[in-house]
Amino acid sequence: MTNTPARVERAGLKVDARLADFLENTVVPSLDRDMSGFWEGFAQILARFAPRNAQLLAKREELQAQIDAWHIERRGKPHDADAYEAFLREIGYLVPEPGDFSIGYETKVNTIRGERAYADPEIATMAGPQLVVPILNARFLINAVNARWGSLYDALYGTDALDAPAAKPGGYDKERGAAVIAYGRQFLDQAVPLNGLSWADLDVAHPEEVIQYLVDYDQDRVISDKQYRGHTDKVLLLENNGLHIEVVFDRDHPVGVDDKTGICDIILESAITTIADCEDSVAAVDAEDKVLAYSNWLGIIRGDLEDTFEKSGRTVNRRIAGLREYGHYEGQSFLLSGRSLLFVRNVGHLMTNPAILLPDGSEVPEGIMDAVFTSTISTIDMERVGKPIEHKNSWVTPESIYIVKPKMHGPEECAFTNELFDAVEDLLALPRHTIKVGVMDEERRTSANLAACIHAVKDRIVFINTGFLDRTGDEIHTSMHAGPMMRKGDMKSSTWLNAYEARNVATALDCDFSGKAQIGKGMWAAPDMMADMMEQKIGHLRAGANTAWVPSPTAATLHALHYHRENVFEIQKNLPQPPDLKALLTIPLAQNTNWSEEEVREELDNNCQGLLGYVVRWVDAGVGCSKVPDINDVGLMEDRATLRISSQHIANWLLHGVVTEDQVMESLTRMAAKVDAQNAGDPFYQPLIGNEEAPAFSAAKDLIFKGVEQPSGYTEPLLHQWRQEAKTLEKAE
């Protein structure tokens, strides 16, 4: 039996037959243009950019080798910050700052759809939550797209965000419901205050009378005309800080029937943007996986992606939401989008994929393939003349394709992406800068040269985001030979991290992001701990971020409350000066390595448990992101970035003798038993204990013991190797 996929030749490329069929018979025919030269044009892009891609990766390794040598030569000596910075400039790791500049080509930024704008208002002039969702999971993807609007009542009733007794089992708990309703009235009083009246005091027999009363401008304007947007027979549409609120009236609803005003729900505009992720949250290692990713992206762009599943004994069919229509007291009607505005996150520059073989037999650079294929699919969004528009993604003029590009190291790599996107636009006959880019600031060389990185993509950048997890992994790897790192938990209060978060916002504002582009912050990883999220995540707004990542549609609705409390664009005008570059370059070395045996074991077990719990799902099940129990059995949303920290941290302690190989193996064995117990209820789970030579446990060992030599400390090469091995074994059975 052979597992070698069938291939067809296209313009000198050997393309997996499934991928070729998908592109030729499903994607390209959907485009209203001549695509006869598609494969030839793609081959020309590969011939031009694949060698440069390889050169950029070699440059990473060259710089890392020089940094390693610098630290090895100075081992045992006090760190000299001035000499270190001078050395980084000498080798080209640090580059000169660009002069003053502003992002965006010359245009008028306006929140009104249809007028010429640099980016859609969800990106440019609105502040709100952002979801990141694995593109391989159709149900999750549809849920995320539909999370543009979410029920505040549901989000409060079913989580710990509400400080009230939990709902009693056995149906609707009216006591819990009353607490939810009271919270909702308080929120409305804060976000949309009535003139001389509390929302809790409204008491009208017929809901339509409430709407008429509140929007009757012959009265004393009970609701400010700046906050009233429109209404339907049962919905009052309001606005605060740029986000919409629906107050829903329905006496026939189980909640509205007992409400003295007939309010049955409050619907918040929640996840205004979503990133459909082809990268860290998925396990896509071959053509089979990539075709699924691209198929789901096509379904989202066309609006016809569906998913059917069983829930509570009944069949549920999940579809993408359409437009929402409202009237206005002056008589005109208007529409709002029912779906989140979508980015697609391509993979970075590192990985290749066997889906396509180049003329020399090597694998295609996956990032180049993603850029061409996701953009080709996205072009369908612009060609809807005579077609339904309810699922349109970009509405501005000119329309845009939004791609997030992760894991770029420095301005050279950003410039490469800019030129690659130029070439993709030429292939697809798109106007220049149709493809907008989001830059993930998650590698040390990018953080240290952030203004220059932004400058390299200044005419297409619409998003920048800090990523604590990957950024920490790169911090450890870059300074691997400098000495043993502080404990992982202590990183959160380290000098470099505080500088990183503050400088990211300040640099973006200096480049004129406010009102044009998103400044983002990272994920809240604990989806079951919404009370803690509500207390802590408002800090992202107060730091100047106009978007931040959340792990679920429910979390998006709750996080939306923060954007009603704080006006981020006003906050951005008064932020303190950020720390200097030296603070950012402070290496997070342990100041005292006299840890007790128990402290070392605790750190090692924590790292090993998190590593194994994630790897076993990635390698065996092909699940790139899921709620993984941590060592204390708290479910955390994990992806590859977490794995990068854990593996690099253990590798660093091994390198510097803090732990031994025997200690690591003992911890892996102990934690494998714990992970097996945590997954005991999964009938498809293959235990780690007793399968130590199988792909999952082998991958975990490699990630640690080969961690120092991995490019930039990335986990992808080893994960892909062992996932492909696992898939081969599955097919052979």
Short mmCIF file of N, CA, C and O in Angstrom, two decimals, residues 142-249:
data_model
loop_
_atom_site.label_atom_id
_atom_site.label_comp_id
_atom_site.label_asym_id
_atom_site.label_seq_id
_atom_site.Cartn_x
_atom_site.Cartn_y
_atom_site.Cartn_z
N ILE A 142 -17.75 29.29 11.54
CA ILE A 142 -19.06 29.91 11.37
C ILE A 142 -19.47 30.65 12.65
O ILE A 142 -19.98 31.77 12.61
N ASN A 143 -19.25 30.01 13.80
CA ASN A 143 -19.59 30.65 15.07
C ASN A 143 -18.85 31.98 15.23
O ASN A 143 -19.41 32.97 15.73
N ALA A 144 -17.58 31.99 14.84
CA ALA A 144 -16.78 33.22 14.98
C ALA A 144 -17.28 34.30 14.04
O ALA A 144 -17.40 35.48 14.43
N VAL A 145 -17.60 33.94 12.80
CA VAL A 145 -18.13 34.92 11.85
C VAL A 145 -19.44 35.50 12.36
O VAL A 145 -19.69 36.71 12.25
N ASN A 146 -20.27 34.66 12.95
CA ASN A 146 -21.57 35.12 13.46
C ASN A 146 -21.46 35.84 14.80
O ASN A 146 -22.46 36.39 15.29
N ALA A 147 -20.28 35.84 15.39
CA ALA A 147 -20.09 36.47 16.70
C ALA A 147 -20.01 37.99 16.61
O ALA A 147 -19.71 38.66 17.59
N ARG A 148 -20.29 38.54 15.44
CA ARG A 148 -20.40 40.00 15.31
C ARG A 148 -21.46 40.52 16.28
O ARG A 148 -21.36 41.65 16.79
N TRP A 149 -22.48 39.71 16.54
CA TRP A 149 -23.56 40.09 17.46
C TRP A 149 -23.73 38.99 18.49
O TRP A 149 -23.75 37.81 18.14
N GLY A 150 -23.85 39.36 19.76
CA GLY A 150 -23.98 38.36 20.81
C GLY A 150 -24.92 38.80 21.91
O GLY A 150 -25.02 39.99 22.24
N SER A 151 -25.59 37.83 22.50
CA SER A 151 -26.55 38.11 23.58
C SER A 151 -25.83 38.37 24.89
O SER A 151 -25.14 37.50 25.41
N LEU A 152 -26.01 39.56 25.44
CA LEU A 152 -25.45 39.87 26.74
C LEU A 152 -26.11 39.02 27.82
O LEU A 152 -25.44 38.55 28.75
N TYR A 153 -27.41 38.82 27.70
CA TYR A 153 -28.11 38.01 28.70
C TYR A 153 -27.53 36.60 28.75
O TYR A 153 -27.27 36.05 29.83
N ASP A 154 -27.32 35.97 27.60
CA ASP A 154 -26.77 34.62 27.57
C ASP A 154 -25.35 34.59 28.13
O ASP A 154 -24.98 33.68 28.88
N ALA A 155 -24.54 35.58 27.75
CA ALA A 155 -23.15 35.62 28.20
C ALA A 155 -23.06 35.76 29.71
O ALA A 155 -22.17 35.17 30.36
N LEU A 156 -23.96 36.54 30.29
CA LEU A 156 -23.95 36.72 31.74
C LEU A 156 -24.54 35.51 32.46
O LEU A 156 -24.01 35.06 33.49
N TYR A 157 -25.63 34.99 31.92
CA TYR A 157 -26.34 33.89 32.59
C TYR A 157 -25.47 32.64 32.71
O TYR A 157 -25.47 31.96 33.73
N GLY A 158 -24.66 32.36 31.67
CA GLY A 158 -23.95 31.09 31.63
C GLY A 158 -22.50 31.12 32.05
O GLY A 158 -21.80 30.11 31.92
N THR A 159 -22.01 32.26 32.57
CA THR A 159 -20.60 32.34 32.97
C THR A 159 -20.47 32.92 34.37
O THR A 159 -21.45 33.37 34.97
N ASP A 160 -19.23 32.94 34.85
CA ASP A 160 -18.98 33.50 36.18
C ASP A 160 -18.75 35.01 36.14
O ASP A 160 -18.36 35.60 37.15
N ALA A 161 -18.98 35.64 34.97
CA ALA A 161 -18.79 37.09 34.88
C ALA A 161 -19.76 37.85 35.77
O ALA A 161 -19.48 38.96 36.21
N LEU A 162 -20.92 37.26 36.02
CA LEU A 162 -21.94 37.89 36.86
C LEU A 162 -21.70 37.51 38.31
O LEU A 162 -21.65 36.32 38.66
N ASP A 163 -21.55 38.50 39.15
CA ASP A 163 -21.33 38.26 40.58
C ASP A 163 -22.67 37.98 41.26
O ASP A 163 -23.27 38.84 41.90
N ALA A 164 -23.13 36.75 41.10
CA ALA A 164 -24.42 36.33 41.66
C ALA A 164 -24.39 34.81 41.76
O ALA A 164 -23.59 34.15 41.10
N PRO A 165 -25.27 34.21 42.57
CA PRO A 165 -25.31 32.75 42.66
C PRO A 165 -25.50 32.10 41.29
O PRO A 165 -26.26 32.61 40.45
N ALA A 166 -24.79 31.00 41.06
CA ALA A 166 -24.90 30.29 39.78
C ALA A 166 -26.32 29.80 39.56
O ALA A 166 -27.09 29.61 40.51
N ALA A 167 -26.67 29.61 38.29
CA ALA A 167 -28.01 29.15 37.96
C ALA A 167 -28.26 27.76 38.53
O ALA A 167 -27.40 26.89 38.47
N LYS A 168 -29.44 27.58 39.08
CA LYS A 168 -29.82 26.26 39.61
C LYS A 168 -30.15 25.33 38.43
O LYS A 168 -30.69 25.77 37.42
N PRO A 169 -29.81 24.07 38.53
CA PRO A 169 -30.13 23.13 37.45
C PRO A 169 -31.63 22.91 37.32
O PRO A 169 -32.39 23.18 38.25
N GLY A 170 -32.03 22.43 36.13
CA GLY A 170 -33.43 22.08 35.94
C GLY A 170 -34.25 23.14 35.25
O GLY A 170 -35.41 23.38 35.60
N GLY A 171 -33.67 23.80 34.25
CA GLY A 171 -34.43 24.81 33.53
C GLY A 171 -34.05 26.22 33.93
O GLY A 171 -33.11 26.45 34.69
N TYR A 172 -34.82 27.18 33.43
CA TYR A 172 -34.51 28.59 33.65
C TYR A 172 -34.64 28.96 35.12
O TYR A 172 -35.67 28.73 35.76
N ASP A 173 -33.57 29.55 35.66
CA ASP A 173 -33.54 29.98 37.05
C ASP A 173 -33.90 31.47 37.09
O ASP A 173 -33.12 32.33 36.70
N LYS A 174 -35.10 31.77 37.57
CA LYS A 174 -35.57 33.15 37.55
C LYS A 174 -34.75 34.07 38.45
O LYS A 174 -34.60 35.26 38.16
N GLU A 175 -34.19 33.53 39.53
CA GLU A 175 -33.36 34.35 40.41
C GLU A 175 -32.09 34.78 39.68
O GLU A 175 -31.69 35.94 39.74
N ARG A 176 -31.47 33.82 39.01
CA ARG A 176 -30.28 34.14 38.21
C ARG A 176 -30.67 35.10 37.08
O ARG A 176 -29.96 36.06 36.78
N GLY A 177 -31.81 34.83 36.45
CA GLY A 177 -32.28 35.70 35.38
C GLY A 177 -32.51 37.12 35.84
O GLY A 177 -32.19 38.08 35.12
N ALA A 178 -33.04 37.29 37.04
CA ALA A 178 -33.28 38.64 37.57
C ALA A 178 -31.97 39.40 37.76
O ALA A 178 -31.89 40.61 37.51
N ALA A 179 -30.93 38.68 38.20
CA ALA A 179 -29.61 39.31 38.36
C ALA A 179 -29.05 39.73 37.01
O ALA A 179 -28.43 40.80 36.88
N VAL A 180 -29.27 38.91 36.00
CA VAL A 180 -28.82 39.24 34.65
C VAL A 180 -29.53 40.50 34.15
O VAL A 180 -28.91 41.41 33.60
N ILE A 181 -30.83 40.53 34.34
CA ILE A 181 -31.63 41.67 33.87
C ILE A 181 -31.20 42.95 34.58
O ILE A 181 -31.06 44.01 33.95
N ALA A 182 -30.96 42.86 35.88
CA ALA A 182 -30.52 44.04 36.63
C ALA A 182 -29.18 44.55 36.10
O ALA A 182 -28.96 45.76 35.95
N TYR A 183 -28.26 43.62 35.82
CA TYR A 183 -26.95 44.01 35.26
C TYR A 183 -27.16 44.69 33.90
O TYR A 183 -26.51 45.70 33.59
N GLY A 184 -28.07 44.12 33.09
CA GLY A 184 -28.33 44.69 31.79
C GLY A 184 -28.85 46.11 31.87
O GLY A 184 -28.45 46.99 31.09
N ARG A 185 -29.75 46.37 32.82
CA ARG A 185 -30.27 47.73 33.00
C ARG A 185 -29.16 48.69 33.44
O ARG A 185 -29.08 49.84 32.98
N GLN A 186 -28.29 48.22 34.33
CA GLN A 186 -27.16 49.06 34.76
C GLN A 186 -26.25 49.39 33.59
O GLN A 186 -25.76 50.52 33.46
N PHE A 187 -26.01 48.37 32.74
CA PHE A 187 -25.17 48.62 31.57
C PHE A 187 -25.80 49.68 30.67
O PHE A 187 -25.11 50.60 30.19
N LEU A 188 -27.10 49.58 30.42
CA LEU A 188 -27.76 50.56 29.56
C LEU A 188 -27.71 51.96 30.17
O LEU A 188 -27.51 52.96 29.46
N ASP A 189 -27.87 52.04 31.48
CA ASP A 189 -27.77 53.35 32.14
C ASP A 189 -26.39 53.96 31.96
O ASP A 189 -26.24 55.18 31.82
N GLN A 190 -25.36 53.13 31.95
CA GLN A 190 -23.99 53.62 31.79
C GLN A 190 -23.68 53.95 30.33
O GLN A 190 -23.07 54.99 30.02
N ALA A 191 -24.08 53.07 29.41
CA ALA A 191 -23.70 53.23 28.01
C ALA A 191 -24.63 54.17 27.24
O ALA A 191 -24.17 54.95 26.40
N VAL A 192 -25.93 54.09 27.53
CA VAL A 192 -26.91 54.90 26.80
C VAL A 192 -27.88 55.51 27.81
O VAL A 192 -29.04 55.10 27.92
N PRO A 193 -27.43 56.47 28.59
CA PRO A 193 -28.28 57.03 29.65
C PRO A 193 -29.50 57.76 29.07
O PRO A 193 -29.41 58.43 28.04
N LEU A 194 -30.63 57.58 29.73
CA LEU A 194 -31.85 58.28 29.34
C LEU A 194 -31.88 59.65 30.00
O LEU A 194 -31.29 59.86 31.06
N ASN A 195 -32.59 60.54 29.39
CA ASN A 195 -32.69 61.90 29.90
C ASN A 195 -33.63 61.93 31.10
O ASN A 195 -34.85 61.88 30.96
N GLY A 196 -33.02 61.96 32.31
CA GLY A 196 -33.81 62.07 33.53
C GLY A 196 -34.52 60.81 33.93
O GLY A 196 -35.49 60.87 34.70
N LEU A 197 -34.07 59.66 33.45
CA LEU A 197 -34.78 58.42 33.71
C LEU A 197 -33.80 57.26 33.70
O LEU A 197 -32.83 57.27 32.95
N SER A 198 -34.05 56.26 34.55
CA SER A 198 -33.26 55.04 34.52
C SER A 198 -33.98 54.00 33.68
O SER A 198 -35.22 53.94 33.66
N TRP A 199 -33.20 53.16 32.98
CA TRP A 199 -33.81 52.07 32.23
C TRP A 199 -34.60 51.14 33.15
O TRP A 199 -35.58 50.53 32.71
N ALA A 200 -34.18 51.04 34.39
CA ALA A 200 -34.89 50.17 35.34
C ALA A 200 -36.27 50.72 35.68
O ALA A 200 -37.14 49.98 36.16
N ASP A 201 -36.51 52.02 35.43
CA ASP A 201 -37.79 52.64 35.77
C ASP A 201 -38.81 52.58 34.65
O ASP A 201 -39.97 52.94 34.84
N LEU A 202 -38.38 52.16 33.46
CA LEU A 202 -39.32 52.06 32.35
C LEU A 202 -40.38 51.00 32.67
O LEU A 202 -40.06 49.89 33.09
N ASP A 203 -41.65 51.36 32.47
CA ASP A 203 -42.74 50.44 32.78
C ASP A 203 -43.90 50.75 31.84
O ASP A 203 -44.73 51.60 32.13
N VAL A 204 -43.91 50.03 30.71
CA VAL A 204 -44.93 50.30 29.69
C VAL A 204 -45.53 48.97 29.27
O VAL A 204 -44.81 47.98 29.11
N ALA A 205 -46.83 48.94 29.08
CA ALA A 205 -47.50 47.67 28.80
C ALA A 205 -47.11 47.09 27.45
O ALA A 205 -46.96 45.88 27.30
N HIS A 206 -46.94 47.93 26.43
CA HIS A 206 -46.68 47.43 25.08
C HIS A 206 -45.30 47.89 24.62
O HIS A 206 -45.02 49.10 24.59
N PRO A 207 -44.43 46.97 24.25
CA PRO A 207 -43.06 47.32 23.85
C PRO A 207 -43.00 48.37 22.75
O PRO A 207 -42.14 49.25 22.79
N GLU A 208 -43.94 48.30 21.78
CA GLU A 208 -43.88 49.28 20.70
C GLU A 208 -44.07 50.70 21.23
O GLU A 208 -43.57 51.67 20.66
N GLU A 209 -44.80 50.84 22.37
CA GLU A 209 -44.97 52.16 22.97
C GLU A 209 -43.65 52.66 23.56
O GLU A 209 -43.37 53.86 23.53
N VAL A 210 -42.83 51.75 24.09
CA VAL A 210 -41.54 52.14 24.63
C VAL A 210 -40.65 52.67 23.51
O VAL A 210 -40.02 53.73 23.64
N ILE A 211 -40.59 51.94 22.39
CA ILE A 211 -39.77 52.39 21.27
C ILE A 211 -40.25 53.75 20.78
O ILE A 211 -39.46 54.67 20.57
N GLN A 212 -41.56 53.89 20.62
CA GLN A 212 -42.11 55.16 20.15
C GLN A 212 -41.78 56.29 21.13
O GLN A 212 -41.39 57.39 20.72
N TYR A 213 -41.87 56.01 22.40
CA TYR A 213 -41.60 57.02 23.42
C TYR A 213 -40.13 57.42 23.42
O TYR A 213 -39.79 58.61 23.47
N LEU A 214 -39.24 56.43 23.31
CA LEU A 214 -37.82 56.72 23.41
C LEU A 214 -37.27 57.45 22.19
O LEU A 214 -36.29 58.17 22.29
N VAL A 215 -37.89 57.23 21.03
CA VAL A 215 -37.35 57.87 19.82
C VAL A 215 -38.21 59.03 19.35
O VAL A 215 -37.98 59.58 18.27
N ASP A 216 -39.23 59.41 20.13
CA ASP A 216 -40.11 60.50 19.74
C ASP A 216 -39.38 61.83 19.97
O ASP A 216 -39.25 62.30 21.10
N TYR A 217 -38.93 62.43 18.89
CA TYR A 217 -38.12 63.64 19.03
C TYR A 217 -38.97 64.90 19.21
O TYR A 217 -38.45 66.00 19.23
N ASP A 218 -40.30 64.72 19.34
CA ASP A 218 -41.12 65.84 19.78
C ASP A 218 -41.06 65.97 21.30
O ASP A 218 -41.48 66.96 21.87
N GLN A 219 -40.56 64.92 21.92
CA GLN A 219 -40.39 64.95 23.37
C GLN A 219 -39.06 65.65 23.70
O GLN A 219 -38.49 66.34 22.85
N ASP A 220 -38.56 65.44 24.90
CA ASP A 220 -37.31 66.07 25.31
C ASP A 220 -36.11 65.18 25.02
O ASP A 220 -35.15 65.13 25.78
N ARG A 221 -36.17 64.43 23.92
CA ARG A 221 -35.06 63.58 23.50
C ARG A 221 -34.58 62.69 24.65
O ARG A 221 -33.51 62.89 25.21
N VAL A 222 -35.43 61.73 24.98
CA VAL A 222 -35.13 60.82 26.08
C VAL A 222 -33.81 60.09 25.82
O VAL A 222 -33.02 59.86 26.71
N ILE A 223 -33.57 59.72 24.54
CA ILE A 223 -32.29 59.17 24.13
C ILE A 223 -31.60 60.21 23.25
O ILE A 223 -32.22 60.79 22.36
N SER A 224 -30.33 60.42 23.47
CA SER A 224 -29.58 61.39 22.68
C SER A 224 -29.64 61.02 21.21
O SER A 224 -29.56 59.85 20.83
N ASP A 225 -29.81 62.02 20.34
CA ASP A 225 -29.86 61.73 18.91
C ASP A 225 -28.52 61.20 18.41
O ASP A 225 -28.44 60.61 17.34
N LYS A 226 -27.45 61.38 19.19
CA LYS A 226 -26.15 60.82 18.81
C LYS A 226 -26.08 59.32 19.10
O LYS A 226 -25.22 58.63 18.55
N GLN A 227 -26.95 58.83 19.95
CA GLN A 227 -26.89 57.41 20.31
C GLN A 227 -28.02 56.58 19.72
O GLN A 227 -27.89 55.37 19.63
N TYR A 228 -29.11 57.23 19.31
CA TYR A 228 -30.17 56.51 18.61
C TYR A 228 -29.76 56.31 17.16
O TYR A 228 -29.38 57.25 16.46
N ARG A 229 -29.82 55.04 16.68
CA ARG A 229 -29.47 54.76 15.29
C ARG A 229 -30.66 54.32 14.46
O ARG A 229 -30.73 54.61 13.27
N GLY A 230 -31.59 53.56 15.05
CA GLY A 230 -32.72 53.08 14.28
C GLY A 230 -33.53 52.09 15.09
O GLY A 230 -33.28 51.89 16.28
N HIS A 231 -34.50 51.45 14.44
CA HIS A 231 -35.33 50.49 15.15
C HIS A 231 -36.09 49.61 14.16
O HIS A 231 -36.17 49.91 12.96
N THR A 232 -36.60 48.50 14.67
CA THR A 232 -37.56 47.66 13.95
C THR A 232 -38.80 47.59 14.85
O THR A 232 -38.91 48.33 15.84
N ASP A 233 -39.73 46.68 14.54
CA ASP A 233 -40.92 46.56 15.37
C ASP A 233 -40.58 46.17 16.80
O ASP A 233 -41.27 46.55 17.75
N LYS A 234 -39.50 45.38 16.96
CA LYS A 234 -39.18 44.87 18.29
C LYS A 234 -37.78 45.24 18.78
O LYS A 234 -37.41 44.86 19.89
N VAL A 235 -37.02 45.95 17.98
CA VAL A 235 -35.62 46.22 18.32
C VAL A 235 -35.34 47.71 18.28
O VAL A 235 -35.72 48.41 17.32
N LEU A 236 -34.69 48.19 19.32
CA LEU A 236 -34.20 49.56 19.36
C LEU A 236 -32.69 49.51 19.18
O LEU A 236 -31.99 48.87 19.97
N LEU A 237 -32.17 50.15 18.13
CA LEU A 237 -30.74 50.12 17.82
C LEU A 237 -30.09 51.39 18.35
O LEU A 237 -30.47 52.51 17.97
N LEU A 238 -29.10 51.20 19.21
CA LEU A 238 -28.40 52.31 19.85
C LEU A 238 -26.90 52.22 19.54
O LEU A 238 -26.42 51.20 19.03
N GLU A 239 -26.17 53.26 19.88
CA GLU A 239 -24.73 53.25 19.62
C GLU A 239 -23.99 53.97 20.74
O GLU A 239 -24.45 54.99 21.25
N ASN A 240 -22.85 53.39 21.13
CA ASN A 240 -21.99 54.01 22.13
C ASN A 240 -20.54 53.69 21.81
O ASN A 240 -20.20 52.53 21.55
N ASN A 241 -19.70 54.69 21.82
CA ASN A 241 -18.28 54.51 21.49
C ASN A 241 -18.08 53.75 20.19
O ASN A 241 -17.13 52.97 20.04
N GLY A 242 -18.98 53.97 19.24
CA GLY A 242 -18.83 53.37 17.93
C GLY A 242 -19.37 51.96 17.80
O GLY A 242 -19.35 51.39 16.71
N LEU A 243 -19.85 51.36 18.89
CA LEU A 243 -20.40 50.01 18.86
C LEU A 243 -21.92 50.05 19.01
O LEU A 243 -22.45 50.85 19.79
N HIS A 244 -22.60 49.15 18.31
CA HIS A 244 -24.05 49.13 18.34
C HIS A 244 -24.58 48.24 19.48
O HIS A 244 -23.94 47.27 19.88
N ILE A 245 -25.76 48.60 19.92
CA ILE A 245 -26.48 47.85 20.96
C ILE A 245 -27.92 47.67 20.48
O ILE A 245 -28.56 48.64 20.07
N GLU A 246 -28.40 46.45 20.51
CA GLU A 246 -29.81 46.19 20.24
C GLU A 246 -30.53 45.91 21.56
O GLU A 246 -30.13 45.00 22.29
N VAL A 247 -31.57 46.67 21.84
CA VAL A 247 -32.46 46.35 22.94
C VAL A 247 -33.69 45.69 22.32
O VAL A 247 -34.39 46.29 21.50
N VAL A 248 -33.93 44.43 22.71
CA VAL A 248 -34.96 43.63 22.06
C VAL A 248 -36.19 43.53 22.96
O VAL A 248 -36.09 43.13 24.13
N PHE A 249 -37.35 43.89 22.42
CA PHE A 249 -38.61 43.86 23.15
C PHE A 249 -39.49 42.74 22.61
O PHE A 249 -39.73 42.67 21.40
#
